[in-house]
Short mmCIF file of C-alpha atoms and ligand atoms in Angstrom, two decimals:
data_model
loop_
_atom_site.label_atom_id
_atom_site.label_comp_id
_atom_site.label_asym_id
_atom_site.label_seq_id
_atom_site.Cartn_x
_atom_site.Cartn_y
_atom_site.Cartn_z
CA MET A 45 34.42 -55.38 16.25
CA ALA A 46 31.30 -54.44 14.30
CA GLU A 47 32.30 -50.75 14.21
CA GLN A 48 34.94 -51.67 11.68
CA PHE A 49 32.20 -52.37 9.13
CA ASP A 50 29.36 -50.17 7.95
CA LEU A 51 26.75 -52.91 8.20
CA ARG A 52 23.79 -50.76 7.19
CA GLY A 53 25.40 -49.10 4.21
CA SER A 54 24.05 -46.02 2.43
CA GLY A 55 23.37 -44.96 -1.17
CA MET A 56 24.75 -47.66 -3.46
CA THR A 57 25.20 -49.97 -0.45
CA SER A 58 21.85 -49.32 1.27
CA GLN A 59 18.99 -51.68 2.01
CA ARG A 60 17.31 -50.43 -1.17
CA ALA A 61 20.26 -51.72 -3.17
CA ARG A 62 19.85 -55.15 -1.53
CA ASP A 63 16.11 -55.07 -2.25
CA ARG A 64 16.83 -54.34 -5.92
CA LEU A 65 19.36 -57.18 -6.03
CA VAL A 66 16.66 -59.59 -4.85
CA VAL A 67 14.30 -58.39 -7.59
CA SER A 68 16.98 -59.08 -10.18
CA LEU A 69 17.75 -62.52 -8.69
CA LYS A 70 14.07 -63.42 -9.02
CA GLU A 71 14.12 -62.25 -12.64
CA GLN A 72 17.07 -64.57 -13.19
CA GLY A 73 15.06 -67.52 -11.90
CA ILE A 74 15.95 -67.83 -8.21
CA VAL A 75 12.82 -69.04 -6.45
CA SER A 76 13.84 -70.10 -2.93
CA GLU A 77 12.27 -67.60 -0.54
CA SER A 78 14.74 -68.45 2.23
CA VAL A 79 17.73 -67.87 -0.07
CA LEU A 80 16.27 -64.59 -1.32
CA ARG A 81 15.62 -63.46 2.26
CA ALA A 82 19.19 -64.28 3.33
CA MET A 83 20.57 -62.30 0.38
CA GLN A 84 18.27 -59.40 1.16
CA ASN A 85 19.53 -59.35 4.76
CA THR A 86 23.24 -59.74 4.11
CA PRO A 87 25.38 -56.63 3.52
CA ARG A 88 27.52 -57.86 0.61
CA HIS A 89 29.38 -54.53 0.56
CA ILE A 90 31.32 -55.42 3.73
CA PHE A 91 32.79 -58.43 1.92
CA ILE A 92 34.42 -56.20 -0.69
CA ASP A 93 37.17 -53.56 -0.54
CA GLU A 94 35.73 -50.17 0.27
CA ALA A 95 36.94 -48.77 -3.06
CA LEU A 96 34.75 -51.29 -4.92
CA ALA A 97 31.84 -51.43 -2.48
CA HIS A 98 29.58 -49.26 -4.65
CA GLY A 99 29.34 -52.21 -7.08
CA ALA A 100 28.45 -54.72 -4.36
CA TYR A 101 24.83 -55.17 -5.42
CA GLU A 102 25.39 -55.55 -9.12
CA ASN A 103 25.58 -59.04 -10.46
CA ASN A 104 29.37 -59.14 -10.74
CA ALA A 105 32.26 -61.13 -9.37
CA LEU A 106 34.73 -58.67 -7.81
CA PRO A 107 38.40 -58.99 -6.80
CA ILE A 108 39.10 -59.72 -3.11
CA GLY A 109 42.92 -59.80 -3.35
CA TYR A 110 45.40 -62.68 -3.82
CA ASN A 111 44.03 -63.19 -7.35
CA GLN A 112 40.69 -64.38 -5.98
CA THR A 113 37.16 -63.12 -6.47
CA ILE A 114 33.91 -62.96 -4.53
CA SER A 115 31.38 -64.95 -6.56
CA GLN A 116 28.61 -63.05 -8.34
CA PRO A 117 25.35 -62.85 -6.36
CA TYR A 118 23.38 -64.92 -8.90
CA ILE A 119 25.77 -67.87 -8.62
CA VAL A 120 25.79 -67.68 -4.80
CA ALA A 121 21.99 -67.75 -4.82
CA LYS A 122 21.86 -70.55 -7.39
CA MET A 123 24.37 -72.78 -5.60
CA THR A 124 22.67 -72.24 -2.25
CA GLU A 125 19.26 -73.00 -3.72
CA LEU A 126 20.62 -76.21 -5.26
CA LEU A 127 22.11 -77.23 -1.93
CA LEU A 128 18.96 -76.80 0.13
CA GLY A 129 16.80 -79.87 -0.25
CA LYS A 130 13.59 -80.88 1.45
CA LYS A 131 15.29 -81.87 4.69
CA PRO A 132 17.05 -79.29 6.90
CA LEU A 133 20.83 -79.42 6.66
CA ASN A 134 22.67 -79.72 9.95
CA LYS A 135 26.27 -79.82 8.85
CA VAL A 136 27.61 -78.23 5.68
CA LEU A 137 31.17 -77.95 4.36
CA GLU A 138 32.19 -75.04 2.16
CA VAL A 139 35.48 -75.26 0.27
CA GLY A 140 36.90 -71.81 -0.54
CA THR A 141 35.84 -69.29 2.13
CA GLY A 142 37.26 -66.37 0.14
CA SER A 143 35.51 -63.23 1.33
CA GLY A 144 33.12 -65.22 3.51
CA TYR A 145 30.00 -63.98 1.71
CA GLN A 146 28.76 -67.42 0.63
CA THR A 147 29.60 -68.63 4.16
CA ALA A 148 27.40 -65.89 5.63
CA ILE A 149 24.47 -66.86 3.40
CA LEU A 150 24.83 -70.54 4.29
CA ALA A 151 25.12 -69.79 8.02
CA GLN A 152 21.63 -68.28 7.95
CA LEU A 153 20.12 -71.36 6.33
CA VAL A 154 21.77 -74.43 7.85
CA GLY A 155 22.71 -75.70 11.29
CA ARG A 156 26.48 -75.38 11.17
CA VAL A 157 28.94 -74.35 8.47
CA TYR A 158 32.53 -75.54 8.26
CA SER A 159 34.44 -73.48 5.74
CA VAL A 160 38.01 -74.08 4.61
CA GLU A 161 40.32 -71.62 2.85
CA ARG A 162 43.92 -72.14 1.69
CA ILE A 163 44.96 -68.45 1.86
CA LYS A 164 45.33 -67.42 5.51
CA PRO A 165 44.87 -63.62 5.17
CA LEU A 166 41.58 -64.14 3.29
CA GLN A 167 40.39 -66.48 6.02
CA GLU A 168 41.30 -63.96 8.74
CA ARG A 169 39.43 -61.16 7.04
CA ALA A 170 36.39 -63.38 6.46
CA LYS A 171 36.39 -64.23 10.16
CA LEU A 172 36.12 -60.55 11.16
CA ARG A 173 33.16 -60.05 8.82
CA LEU A 174 31.31 -63.11 10.09
CA GLN A 175 31.90 -61.98 13.67
CA ALA A 176 30.58 -58.52 12.85
CA LEU A 177 27.41 -60.17 11.53
CA GLN A 178 27.23 -62.28 14.71
CA LEU A 179 27.11 -65.50 12.76
CA THR A 180 28.36 -67.87 15.42
CA ASN A 181 27.48 -71.20 13.80
CA VAL A 182 30.52 -71.05 11.52
CA GLN A 183 33.88 -72.72 11.94
CA LEU A 184 36.68 -71.53 9.67
CA GLN A 185 39.71 -73.65 8.95
CA HIS A 186 42.97 -72.84 7.18
CA SER A 187 43.60 -75.93 5.08
CA ASP A 188 43.53 -77.46 1.60
CA GLY A 189 39.86 -78.14 1.00
CA GLY A 190 40.54 -80.42 -1.95
CA MET A 191 40.93 -83.04 0.79
CA GLY A 192 37.67 -82.00 2.39
CA LEU A 193 37.65 -81.82 6.19
CA LYS A 194 37.87 -85.39 7.38
CA SER A 195 37.75 -84.59 11.11
CA GLN A 196 34.20 -83.27 10.78
CA ALA A 197 32.80 -85.67 8.14
CA PRO A 198 30.23 -86.79 7.15
CA PHE A 199 28.49 -83.66 5.87
CA ASP A 200 24.88 -83.31 4.83
CA ALA A 201 26.06 -81.14 1.96
CA ILE A 202 29.28 -79.77 0.50
CA LEU A 203 29.58 -76.60 -1.58
CA VAL A 204 32.80 -75.87 -3.48
CA THR A 205 33.54 -72.35 -4.75
CA ALA A 206 36.72 -73.05 -6.74
CA ALA A 207 36.94 -75.40 -9.71
CA PRO A 208 38.97 -78.64 -9.79
CA ASP A 209 39.58 -80.47 -13.09
CA GLU A 210 37.87 -83.54 -11.63
CA VAL A 211 35.62 -84.07 -8.63
CA PRO A 212 37.93 -84.94 -5.68
CA ALA A 213 37.08 -88.44 -4.39
CA GLU A 214 37.60 -87.24 -0.78
CA LEU A 215 34.63 -84.90 -1.09
CA ILE A 216 32.30 -87.71 -2.19
CA GLU A 217 33.64 -89.88 0.62
CA GLN A 218 32.94 -87.21 3.21
CA LEU A 219 29.34 -86.76 2.07
CA ALA A 220 26.59 -88.48 4.07
CA ILE A 221 24.37 -90.92 2.15
CA GLY A 222 21.64 -88.78 0.58
CA GLY A 223 23.93 -85.75 0.76
CA THR A 224 24.54 -83.24 -2.03
CA LEU A 225 27.76 -81.86 -3.47
CA ILE A 226 27.56 -78.63 -5.48
CA ILE A 227 30.77 -78.11 -7.41
CA PRO A 228 32.14 -76.33 -10.50
CA VAL A 229 34.27 -78.78 -12.51
CA GLY A 230 36.62 -78.24 -15.44
CA GLY A 231 39.82 -76.51 -16.50
CA SER A 232 40.65 -73.97 -19.17
CA GLN A 233 38.35 -75.71 -21.67
CA GLY A 234 35.34 -74.53 -19.66
CA GLN A 235 33.61 -75.38 -16.43
CA GLN A 236 30.24 -76.83 -15.56
CA LEU A 237 28.36 -76.53 -12.32
CA LYS A 238 27.41 -80.00 -11.11
CA LYS A 239 24.97 -81.24 -8.53
CA ILE A 240 26.05 -84.65 -7.28
CA THR A 241 23.79 -86.65 -4.98
CA LYS A 242 25.26 -89.56 -3.03
CA LYS A 243 22.67 -92.29 -3.39
CA SER A 244 24.69 -95.00 -1.63
CA ALA A 245 28.31 -95.65 -0.65
CA MET A 246 29.00 -96.71 -4.24
CA HIS A 247 26.57 -94.75 -6.33
CA CYS A 248 26.16 -91.05 -7.16
CA ASP A 249 23.72 -89.22 -9.35
CA THR A 250 25.20 -86.32 -11.31
CA GLN A 251 23.22 -83.45 -12.76
CA ILE A 252 24.83 -80.77 -14.92
CA ILE A 253 23.35 -77.39 -14.07
CA GLU A 254 25.01 -74.72 -16.22
CA ALA A 255 28.29 -73.31 -17.51
CA VAL A 256 30.21 -71.33 -14.88
CA ASN A 257 33.50 -69.49 -14.44
CA PHE A 258 35.29 -70.00 -11.12
CA VAL A 259 38.89 -69.55 -10.01
CA PRO A 260 40.75 -72.88 -9.96
CA LEU A 261 40.87 -75.14 -6.91
CA LEU A 262 44.57 -75.17 -6.02
CA SER A 263 46.46 -77.50 -3.73
CA GLY A 264 48.56 -76.58 -0.71
CA VAL A 265 48.13 -73.63 1.67
CA ILE A 266 49.48 -70.07 1.84
CA SER A 267 50.14 -68.61 5.30
N1 SAH B 89 32.88 -68.22 -1.72
C1 SAH B 89 33.90 -67.24 -1.97
C2 SAH B 89 34.58 -67.54 -3.28
C3 SAH B 89 35.97 -67.09 -3.28
S1 SAH B 89 36.91 -67.59 -4.69
C4 SAH B 89 33.31 -65.84 -1.99
O1 SAH B 89 32.17 -65.67 -2.44
O2 SAH B 89 34.01 -64.91 -1.61
C5 SAH B 89 37.40 -69.21 -4.25
C6 SAH B 89 38.24 -69.35 -3.01
O3 SAH B 89 38.66 -70.71 -2.96
C7 SAH B 89 39.50 -68.51 -2.99
O4 SAH B 89 39.54 -67.74 -1.82
C8 SAH B 89 40.62 -69.54 -3.02
O5 SAH B 89 41.77 -69.16 -2.27
C9 SAH B 89 39.94 -70.76 -2.40
N2 SAH B 89 40.56 -72.03 -2.71
C10 SAH B 89 41.09 -72.45 -3.89
N3 SAH B 89 41.57 -73.72 -3.77
C11 SAH B 89 41.34 -74.09 -2.49
C12 SAH B 89 41.61 -75.26 -1.73
N4 SAH B 89 42.21 -76.33 -2.26
N5 SAH B 89 41.25 -75.29 -0.44
C13 SAH B 89 40.63 -74.24 0.15
N6 SAH B 89 40.35 -73.09 -0.51
C14 SAH B 89 40.69 -73.02 -1.81
#
């Protein structure tokens, strides 16, 4: 399976390119050593069409087909850093697998990742990449993640990579007490990245992190 992907890369996709990406992430304020290490070790170029792979280590979102994009490295690093707290995370839900790049980063840092994607062909391609990287602590699901993933709840943390207009109540419900939800929220008027901590069954703490620009969270699935 792995032969299908050039995991090492060369030139614009080499280890040196990943090392330079990490330098630029540090310059942009990413401090978590474990996040930086995961990004240094993960070949982002295999998550992108070969024709665009030369741009894999620049800080850009890139198209992955079906009108979707792989998130820019800085935002992947930032969201992951926000998610990791003091305690180790055993069970994490990602909504919006897309290319699987964010999934691959998470899989190196937490116990188990459940990732849901509404567009089946994207999910299938992501699966091949994660297999090639031998990341076996990942479970991919083809479903509408706006509903979360009730069968596996509660989660220690939830990370959403597409923006709803409002925070879906199901996601808060499926968060363990003390758990964290990282989510971009807002429509065409602009989005904000939020960090929501579930303090008790009835009470959440919301922190606004920064302005972001994600594809919208859509309902229903595409096979
Ligand atoms: N983390 C991904 C981001 C991809 S873009 C990456 O770095 O590649 C966001 C993804 O969310 C898209 O693939 C889109 O199809 C998916 N998405 C949008 N609404 C969704 C929903 N309700 N349930 C599951 N996935 C959804």
